Structures are given as structure tokens and as C-alpha cells.
PDB file of C-alpha atoms and ligand atoms in Angstrom:
ATOM      1  CA  MET A   1       3.021  15.211  17.818  1.00 93.00           C
ATOM      2  CA  LEU A   2       2.900  12.871  14.811  1.00 98.00           C
ATOM      3  CA  LYS A   3       6.051  12.834  12.685  1.00 98.00           C
ATOM      4  CA  MET A   4       5.631  12.754   8.916  1.00 98.00           C
ATOM      5  CA  ALA A   5       7.813  12.609   5.839  1.00 98.00           C
ATOM      6  CA  VAL A   6       6.768  14.129   2.508  1.00 98.00           C
ATOM      7  CA  PHE A   7       8.040  12.790  -0.813  1.00 98.00           C
ATOM      8  CA  VAL A   8       8.191  15.163  -3.794  1.00 98.00           C
ATOM      9  CA  SER A   9       9.529  15.130  -7.364  1.00 97.00           C
ATOM     10  CA  GLY A  10       8.509  18.545  -8.670  1.00 96.00           C
ATOM     11  CA  GLY A  11       7.469  22.073  -7.708  1.00 96.00           C
ATOM     12  CA  GLY A  12       6.086  21.052  -4.326  1.00 98.00           C
ATOM     13  CA  THR A  13       2.936  23.192  -4.152  1.00 98.00           C
ATOM     14  CA  ASN A  14       1.184  20.351  -2.323  1.00 98.00           C
ATOM     15  CA  LEU A  15       4.133  20.161   0.060  1.00 98.00           C
ATOM     16  CA  GLN A  16       3.797  23.913   0.603  1.00 98.00           C
ATOM     17  CA  SER A  17       0.146  23.492   1.554  1.00 98.00           C
ATOM     18  CA  LEU A  18       1.250  20.922   4.161  1.00 98.00           C
ATOM     19  CA  ILE A  19       4.055  23.149   5.462  1.00 98.00           C
ATOM     20  CA  ASP A  20       1.604  26.042   5.830  1.00 98.00           C
ATOM     21  CA  ALA A  21      -0.979  23.840   7.572  1.00 98.00           C
ATOM     22  CA  THR A  22       1.544  22.423  10.065  1.00 98.00           C
ATOM     23  CA  GLN A  23       2.913  25.903  10.777  1.00 97.00           C
ATOM     24  CA  ASN A  24      -0.533  27.460  11.354  1.00 97.00           C
ATOM     25  CA  GLY A  25      -1.522  24.581  13.616  1.00 95.00           C
ATOM     26  CA  SER A  26      -4.371  23.166  11.539  1.00 97.00           C
ATOM     27  CA  ILE A  27      -2.397  19.927  11.221  1.00 98.00           C
ATOM     28  CA  ASN A  28      -1.364  18.440  14.564  1.00 97.00           C
ATOM     29  CA  GLY A  29       1.807  16.948  13.113  1.00 98.00           C
ATOM     30  CA  GLU A  30       5.383  17.777  12.187  1.00 98.00           C
ATOM     31  CA  ILE A  31       7.130  17.360   8.831  1.00 98.00           C
ATOM     32  CA  VAL A  32      10.494  15.965   9.939  1.00 98.00           C
ATOM     33  CA  LEU A  33      11.845  15.072   6.497  1.00 98.00           C
ATOM     34  CA  VAL A  34      11.247  15.924   2.834  1.00 98.00           C
ATOM     35  CA  VAL A  35      12.630  13.447   0.296  1.00 98.00           C
ATOM     36  CA  SER A  36      12.946  13.652  -3.464  1.00 98.00           C
ATOM     37  CA  ASN A  37      14.275  11.314  -6.120  1.00 97.00           C
ATOM     38  CA  ARG A  38      15.329  14.456  -8.058  1.00 98.00           C
ATOM     39  CA  LYS A  39      18.033  16.720  -6.604  1.00 97.00           C
ATOM     40  CA  ASN A  40      16.685  19.763  -8.437  1.00 97.00           C
ATOM     41  CA  ALA A  41      13.086  19.380  -7.299  1.00 98.00           C
ATOM     42  CA  TYR A  42      11.918  22.805  -6.127  1.00 98.00           C
ATOM     43  CA  GLY A  43      10.012  21.068  -3.355  1.00 98.00           C
ATOM     44  CA  LEU A  44      13.395  20.496  -1.655  1.00 98.00           C
ATOM     45  CA  GLU A  45      13.974  24.259  -1.727  1.00 98.00           C
ATOM     46  CA  ARG A  46      10.589  24.828  -0.146  1.00 98.00           C
ATOM     47  CA  ALA A  47      11.554  22.457   2.662  1.00 98.00           C
ATOM     48  CA  ARG A  48      14.883  24.211   3.258  1.00 98.00           C
ATOM     49  CA  ASN A  49      13.103  27.577   3.339  1.00 98.00           C
ATOM     50  CA  ALA A  50      10.934  26.142   6.119  1.00 98.00           C
ATOM     51  CA  SER A  51      13.979  24.740   7.989  1.00 98.00           C
ATOM     52  CA  ILE A  52      12.905  21.149   7.273  1.00 98.00           C
ATOM     53  CA  LYS A  53      15.474  18.433   6.456  1.00 98.00           C
ATOM     54  CA  ALA A  54      15.475  18.027   2.656  1.00 98.00           C
ATOM     55  CA  GLU A  55      17.291  15.067   1.094  1.00 98.00           C
ATOM     56  CA  THR A  56      17.688  13.526  -2.345  1.00 98.00           C
ATOM     57  CA  ILE A  57      17.504   9.744  -1.915  1.00 97.00           C
ATOM     58  CA  LYS A  58      17.426   7.205  -4.712  1.00 94.00           C
ATOM     59  CA  ASP A  59      18.464   4.079  -2.830  1.00 95.00           C
ATOM     60  CA  GLN A  60      15.451   2.228  -1.394  1.00 94.00           C
ATOM     61  CA  ASP A  61      17.291   0.812   1.637  1.00 96.00           C
ATOM     62  CA  LEU A  62      18.696   4.235   2.536  1.00 97.00           C
ATOM     63  CA  LEU A  63      15.207   5.698   2.165  1.00 97.00           C
ATOM     64  CA  ILE A  64      13.802   3.204   4.668  1.00 97.00           C
ATOM     65  CA  GLN A  65      16.767   3.743   6.989  1.00 98.00           C
ATOM     66  CA  ARG A  66      16.239   7.521   7.038  1.00 98.00           C
ATOM     67  CA  LEU A  67      12.510   7.169   7.718  1.00 98.00           C
ATOM     68  CA  GLN A  68      13.251   4.908  10.685  1.00 98.00           C
ATOM     69  CA  GLU A  69      16.011   7.218  11.963  1.00 98.00           C
ATOM     70  CA  GLU A  70      13.513  10.110  11.942  1.00 98.00           C
ATOM     71  CA  ASN A  71      10.782   7.995  13.588  1.00 98.00           C
ATOM     72  CA  VAL A  72       8.403   8.756  10.730  1.00 98.00           C
ATOM     73  CA  GLU A  73       4.822   7.555  11.386  1.00 98.00           C
ATOM     74  CA  LEU A  74       3.145   8.857   8.211  1.00 98.00           C
ATOM     75  CA  ILE A  75       4.462   9.239   4.672  1.00 98.00           C
ATOM     76  CA  VAL A  76       2.766  11.688   2.302  1.00 98.00           C
ATOM     77  CA  LEU A  77       3.383  11.411  -1.451  1.00 98.00           C
ATOM     78  CA  ALA A  78       2.967  14.906  -2.896  1.00 98.00           C
ATOM     79  CA  GLY A  79       3.734  14.640  -6.575  1.00 96.00           C
ATOM     80  CA  TYR A  80       6.274  11.864  -6.080  1.00 97.00           C
ATOM     81  CA  LEU A  81       7.064  10.162  -9.379  1.00 95.00           C
ATOM     82  CA  ALA A  82       9.221   7.217  -8.312  1.00 92.00           C
ATOM     83  CA  ILE A  83       7.913   3.746  -7.527  1.00 86.00           C
ATOM     84  CA  ILE A  84       7.202   3.054  -3.849  1.00 93.00           C
ATOM     85  CA  PRO A  85       9.085  -0.120  -2.899  1.00 92.00           C
ATOM     86  CA  GLU A  86       6.801  -2.949  -1.797  1.00 95.00           C
ATOM     87  CA  LYS A  87       8.909  -3.272   1.374  1.00 96.00           C
ATOM     88  CA  LEU A  88       7.984   0.312   2.268  1.00 97.00           C
ATOM     89  CA  VAL A  89       4.276  -0.318   1.668  1.00 97.00           C
ATOM     90  CA  GLN A  90       4.527  -3.345   3.961  1.00 97.00           C
ATOM     91  CA  LEU A  91       6.329  -1.322   6.672  1.00 98.00           C
ATOM     92  CA  TYR A  92       3.700   1.449   6.501  1.00 98.00           C
ATOM     93  CA  PRO A  93       0.302  -0.248   5.998  1.00 97.00           C
ATOM     94  CA  ASN A  94      -2.371   2.460   5.611  1.00 97.00           C
ATOM     95  CA  ARG A  95       0.297   4.954   6.671  1.00 98.00           C
ATOM     96  CA  ILE A  96       1.217   6.267   3.233  1.00 98.00           C
ATOM     97  CA  LEU A  97      -1.111   8.887   1.741  1.00 98.00           C
ATOM     98  CA  ASN A  98      -1.036   9.928  -1.922  1.00 98.00           C
ATOM     99  CA  ILE A  99      -2.717  12.783  -3.769  1.00 98.00           C
ATOM    100  CA  HIS A 100      -3.905  11.941  -7.274  1.00 98.00           C
ATOM    101  CA  PRO A 101      -5.278  14.636  -9.620  1.00 98.00           C
ATOM    102  CA  SER A 102      -8.421  12.802 -10.778  1.00 98.00           C
ATOM    103  CA  LEU A 103     -11.476  11.090  -9.327  1.00 98.00           C
ATOM    104  CA  ILE A 104     -10.129   7.568  -8.828  1.00 98.00           C
ATOM    105  CA  PRO A 105     -10.932   5.009 -10.325  1.00 98.00           C
ATOM    106  CA  ALA A 106     -11.096   7.272 -13.377  1.00 98.00           C
ATOM    107  CA  PHE A 107      -7.892   8.342 -15.116  1.00 98.00           C
ATOM    108  CA  CYS A 108      -5.467   6.581 -12.794  1.00 96.00           C
ATOM    109  CA  GLY A 109      -2.976   3.731 -12.789  1.00 93.00           C
ATOM    110  CA  PRO A 110       0.288   3.301 -14.716  1.00 91.00           C
ATOM    111  CA  GLY A 111       1.057   6.258 -17.007  1.00 93.00           C
ATOM    112  CA  PHE A 112      -1.559   8.550 -15.414  1.00 95.00           C
ATOM    113  CA  TYR A 113       0.542  11.171 -13.623  1.00 95.00           C
ATOM    114  CA  GLY A 114       0.936  14.952 -13.725  1.00 95.00           C
ATOM    115  CA  ILE A 115      -0.306  16.677 -16.888  1.00 97.00           C
ATOM    116  CA  HIS A 116      -0.959  13.316 -18.590  1.00 98.00           C
ATOM    117  CA  VAL A 117      -3.986  12.852 -16.320  1.00 98.00           C
ATOM    118  CA  HIS A 118      -5.547  16.128 -17.439  1.00 98.00           C
ATOM    119  CA  GLU A 119      -4.728  15.509 -21.110  1.00 98.00           C
ATOM    120  CA  ALA A 120      -6.678  12.239 -20.912  1.00 98.00           C
ATOM    121  CA  VAL A 121      -9.578  13.980 -19.112  1.00 98.00           C
ATOM    122  CA  LEU A 122      -9.724  16.666 -21.821  1.00 98.00           C
ATOM    123  CA  LYS A 123      -9.469  14.159 -24.663  1.00 98.00           C
ATOM    124  CA  ARG A 124     -12.313  12.091 -23.174  1.00 98.00           C
ATOM    125  CA  GLY A 125     -14.481  15.169 -22.883  1.00 98.00           C
ATOM    126  CA  ALA A 126     -15.190  14.658 -19.183  1.00 98.00           C
ATOM    127  CA  LYS A 127     -17.424  17.368 -17.702  1.00 98.00           C
ATOM    128  CA  VAL A 128     -16.176  17.000 -14.145  1.00 98.00           C
ATOM    129  CA  SER A 129     -12.816  16.081 -12.717  1.00 98.00           C
ATOM    130  CA  GLY A 130     -11.272  16.471  -9.285  1.00 98.00           C
ATOM    131  CA  ALA A 131      -8.711  15.034  -6.902  1.00 98.00           C
ATOM    132  CA  THR A 132      -8.377  12.023  -4.639  1.00 98.00           C
ATOM    133  CA  VAL A 133      -6.393  11.354  -1.477  1.00 98.00           C
ATOM    134  CA  HIS A 134      -5.910   7.645  -0.895  1.00 98.00           C
ATOM    135  CA  PHE A 135      -3.792   5.248   1.093  1.00 98.00           C
ATOM    136  CA  VAL A 136      -1.044   3.571  -0.898  1.00 97.00           C
ATOM    137  CA  ASN A 137      -0.977  -0.186  -1.309  1.00 94.00           C
ATOM    138  CA  GLU A 138       0.840  -2.449  -3.753  1.00 92.00           C
ATOM    139  CA  GLU A 139      -1.441  -1.473  -6.667  1.00 89.00           C
ATOM    140  CA  VAL A 140      -0.718   1.875  -8.393  1.00 88.00           C
ATOM    141  CA  ASP A 141      -3.449   4.306  -7.213  1.00 91.00           C
ATOM    142  CA  GLY A 142      -5.280   1.291  -5.773  1.00 92.00           C
ATOM    143  CA  GLY A 143      -5.427   1.868  -2.005  1.00 96.00           C
ATOM    144  CA  PRO A 144      -8.452   2.899   0.119  1.00 98.00           C
ATOM    145  CA  ILE A 145      -9.870   6.300  -0.857  1.00 98.00           C
ATOM    146  CA  VAL A 146      -9.850   8.800   2.024  1.00 98.00           C
ATOM    147  CA  ILE A 147     -11.154  12.063   0.484  1.00 98.00           C
ATOM    148  CA  GLN A 148     -12.372  13.093  -2.975  1.00 98.00           C
ATOM    149  CA  GLU A 149     -13.649  16.388  -4.303  1.00 98.00           C
ATOM    150  CA  ALA A 150     -15.114  17.013  -7.771  1.00 98.00           C
ATOM    151  CA  VAL A 151     -15.126  20.201  -9.833  1.00 98.00           C
ATOM    152  CA  ASP A 152     -16.917  21.247 -13.034  1.00 98.00           C
ATOM    153  CA  ILE A 153     -14.487  21.570 -15.937  1.00 98.00           C
ATOM    154  CA  ALA A 154     -16.950  21.790 -18.852  1.00 98.00           C
ATOM    155  CA  ASP A 155     -15.874  25.405 -19.525  1.00 98.00           C
ATOM    156  CA  LEU A 156     -12.160  24.581 -19.821  1.00 98.00           C
ATOM    157  CA  GLU A 157     -10.333  24.039 -23.108  1.00 98.00           C
ATOM    158  CA  THR A 158      -6.779  23.031 -22.116  1.00 98.00           C
ATOM    159  CA  ALA A 159      -5.154  20.378 -19.932  1.00 98.00           C
ATOM    160  CA  GLU A 160      -3.162  23.131 -18.185  1.00 98.00           C
ATOM    161  CA  ASP A 161      -6.370  24.960 -17.190  1.00 98.00           C
ATOM    162  CA  ILE A 162      -7.849  21.720 -15.843  1.00 98.00           C
ATOM    163  CA  GLN A 163      -4.617  21.068 -13.924  1.00 98.00           C
ATOM    164  CA  GLN A 164      -4.723  24.494 -12.299  1.00 98.00           C
ATOM    165  CA  ARG A 165      -8.366  24.135 -11.269  1.00 98.00           C
ATOM    166  CA  VAL A 166      -7.763  20.643  -9.853  1.00 98.00           C
ATOM    167  CA  LEU A 167      -4.592  21.767  -8.058  1.00 98.00           C
ATOM    168  CA  LYS A 168      -6.663  24.210  -6.000  1.00 98.00           C
ATOM    169  CA  ILE A 169      -8.674  21.215  -4.758  1.00 98.00           C
ATOM    170  CA  GLU A 170      -5.517  19.239  -4.035  1.00 98.00           C
ATOM    171  CA  HIS A 171      -4.180  22.035  -1.851  1.00 98.00           C
ATOM    172  CA  ARG A 172      -7.342  21.771   0.228  1.00 98.00           C
ATOM    173  CA  ILE A 173      -8.025  18.046   0.533  1.00 98.00           C
ATOM    174  CA  LEU A 174      -4.465  16.828   1.124  1.00 98.00           C
ATOM    175  CA  PRO A 175      -3.959  18.910   4.278  1.00 98.00           C
ATOM    176  CA  LYS A 176      -7.469  17.932   5.368  1.00 98.00           C
ATOM    177  CA  ALA A 177      -6.678  14.223   4.991  1.00 98.00           C
ATOM    178  CA  VAL A 178      -3.369  14.603   6.860  1.00 98.00           C
ATOM    179  CA  GLN A 179      -5.136  16.524   9.641  1.00 98.00           C
ATOM    180  CA  LEU A 180      -7.731  13.755   9.973  1.00 98.00           C
ATOM    181  CA  PHE A 181      -4.994  11.130  10.071  1.00 98.00           C
ATOM    182  CA  CYS A 182      -3.029  13.014  12.742  1.00 98.00           C
ATOM    183  CA  ASP A 183      -6.218  13.309  14.793  1.00 98.00           C
ATOM    184  CA  GLY A 184      -6.845   9.554  14.496  1.00 98.00           C
ATOM    185  CA  LYS A 185     -10.091  10.078  12.609  1.00 98.00           C
ATOM    186  CA  ILE A 186      -9.508   7.703   9.667  1.00 98.00           C
ATOM    187  CA  THR A 187     -10.270   3.992   9.927  1.00 98.00           C
ATOM    188  CA  VAL A 188     -10.017   1.318   7.230  1.00 97.00           C
ATOM    189  CA  GLU A 189     -12.462  -1.587   7.276  1.00 97.00           C
ATOM    190  CA  LYS A 190     -12.685  -4.208   4.528  1.00 95.00           C
ATOM    191  CA  GLY A 191     -10.556  -2.034   2.222  1.00 94.00           C
ATOM    192  CA  ARG A 192     -12.723   1.061   2.679  1.00 97.00           C
ATOM    193  CA  ALA A 193     -11.515   4.141   4.536  1.00 98.00           C
ATOM    194  CA  LYS A 194     -14.016   5.890   6.816  1.00 98.00           C
ATOM    195  CA  ILE A 195     -13.825   9.234   8.589  1.00 97.00           C
ATOM    196  CA  ILE A 196     -14.941   8.804  12.234  1.00 96.00           C
TER     197      ILE A 196
HETATM  198  C1  LIG B 201      -0.014  17.379  -8.506  1.00 71.23           C
HETATM  199  O1  LIG B 201      -0.899  17.668  -9.539  1.00 71.23           O
HETATM  200  C2  LIG B 201      -0.331  16.030  -7.921  1.00 71.23           C
HETATM  201  O2  LIG B 201      -1.694  15.697  -7.958  1.00 71.23           O
HETATM  202  C3  LIG B 201       0.405  15.112  -8.814  1.00 71.23           C
HETATM  203  O3  LIG B 201       1.611  15.785  -9.139  1.00 71.23           O
HETATM  204  C4  LIG B 201       1.403  17.178  -9.013  1.00 71.23           C
HETATM  205  C5  LIG B 201       2.405  17.700  -8.032  1.00 71.23           C
HETATM  206  O4  LIG B 201       2.344  19.047  -7.983  1.00 71.23           O
HETATM  207  N1  LIG B 201       0.661  13.859  -8.155  1.00 71.23           N
HETATM  208  P1  LIG B 201       3.235  19.793  -6.871  1.00 71.23           P
HETATM  209  O5  LIG B 201       4.664  19.293  -7.036  1.00 71.23           O
HETATM  210  O6  LIG B 201       2.666  19.430  -5.518  1.00 71.23           O
HETATM  211  O7  LIG B 201       3.088  21.239  -7.199  1.00 71.23           O
END
């Protein structure tokens, strides 16, 4: 069974969707470690409640050491707000998945994280938004796109309402992408991910 680590910085609702999916068998993989750069991240509490190792790690070398000790094969960034060290990206080529709360390449890159994404979407007057799961490479939000799903937001008036509607999509497509990865159904050719 594939071993994965999940990185969080906040409430961990995306982590919870992964915990639920591994526990109900829809993901053929095991979360062996949850890491946060913030000791008070509620996502760590969610991990402990599910009897999963939960650790606050700020040092990059220790982070890599712990991933190797746990034989991690896939890293999932679920609302992780620290920079991913280039060394880690090199150690895990197309083995780090990230969930971003917009339709990349729109509203992504440096500074576009959390509620800031939805504030920019609202300010621009976009009529649809959505979420993207992509592999992580050395460019912020730049790796091969695995899954995207769009949603109509023309009726919404606040960034918080957009965030909540998009979050529902995130909780669906992130587990789906992880399930596909665990089942060996994602390939990357010439920088483009394909579901086989
Ligand atoms: C999500 O909106 C995710 O797209 C973004 O950060 C938020 C994390 O939410 N990267 P949660 O911690 O999973 O609830």
C-alpha cells in the first residue's frame, strides 16, 4: 500500500477528506505522516484524532529525513503555506501533489494563497472559479495539472462565499487525484499529466 505524507498549515479540511478516503478504502494508500510548519495548525489535531503521526517541522533537512524514515512515496500539500525546498522537489519528481483554489493558470503564483485567491477572483468579477490539483515543480503553482473542476460563482458576493463553494470541489478532486496516483493511473509526458 502506497505511503503518503500530508503537509498542512491550517484547519486541515482537505487533510480530513484524505483521511476519510483512506479509511473508507476509496484511496489505496496510507497516510503515514502529517507535517505542519505551524504547531497550532488544527490539521495536526485531525491527524492525532485519526492516530496518524503528526509533527511540526521547520527544518528542511529534518523534514527530508523524516520522509525517508517513513518511506514516503507521495507528498500531498493540503493548504501548506511554507516554501517547498528545491531539494525536496528534486527528490520527489512528479510525486508531490498540491491543491490550489483556482483554475490554474488564473489567480495563482506568488501571493495567491488562501482567501487572497478568492478576493482577487471577486475583484476581477470572474463568473466561474474552481480548484486545481497539480504536481509541484520548482515554479510556484507551475507543475503539470492533474485535475481541475470549475464552478459558477456569478451569484456570490463575498470572497468567503466563493472560498466555501470552491472548498467543496477541493474536497472532491484532491482525494480523486490521490486515488488515481495510488492506482498508477497518472502519467506525465512532455510536461502534461494524463489520466490513463
Ligand atoms: C484550501 O482552500 C486550499 O486550496 C488552500 O488552502 C486551503 C486549505 O484549507 N491551499 P484546509 O486547511 O484544507 O481546510
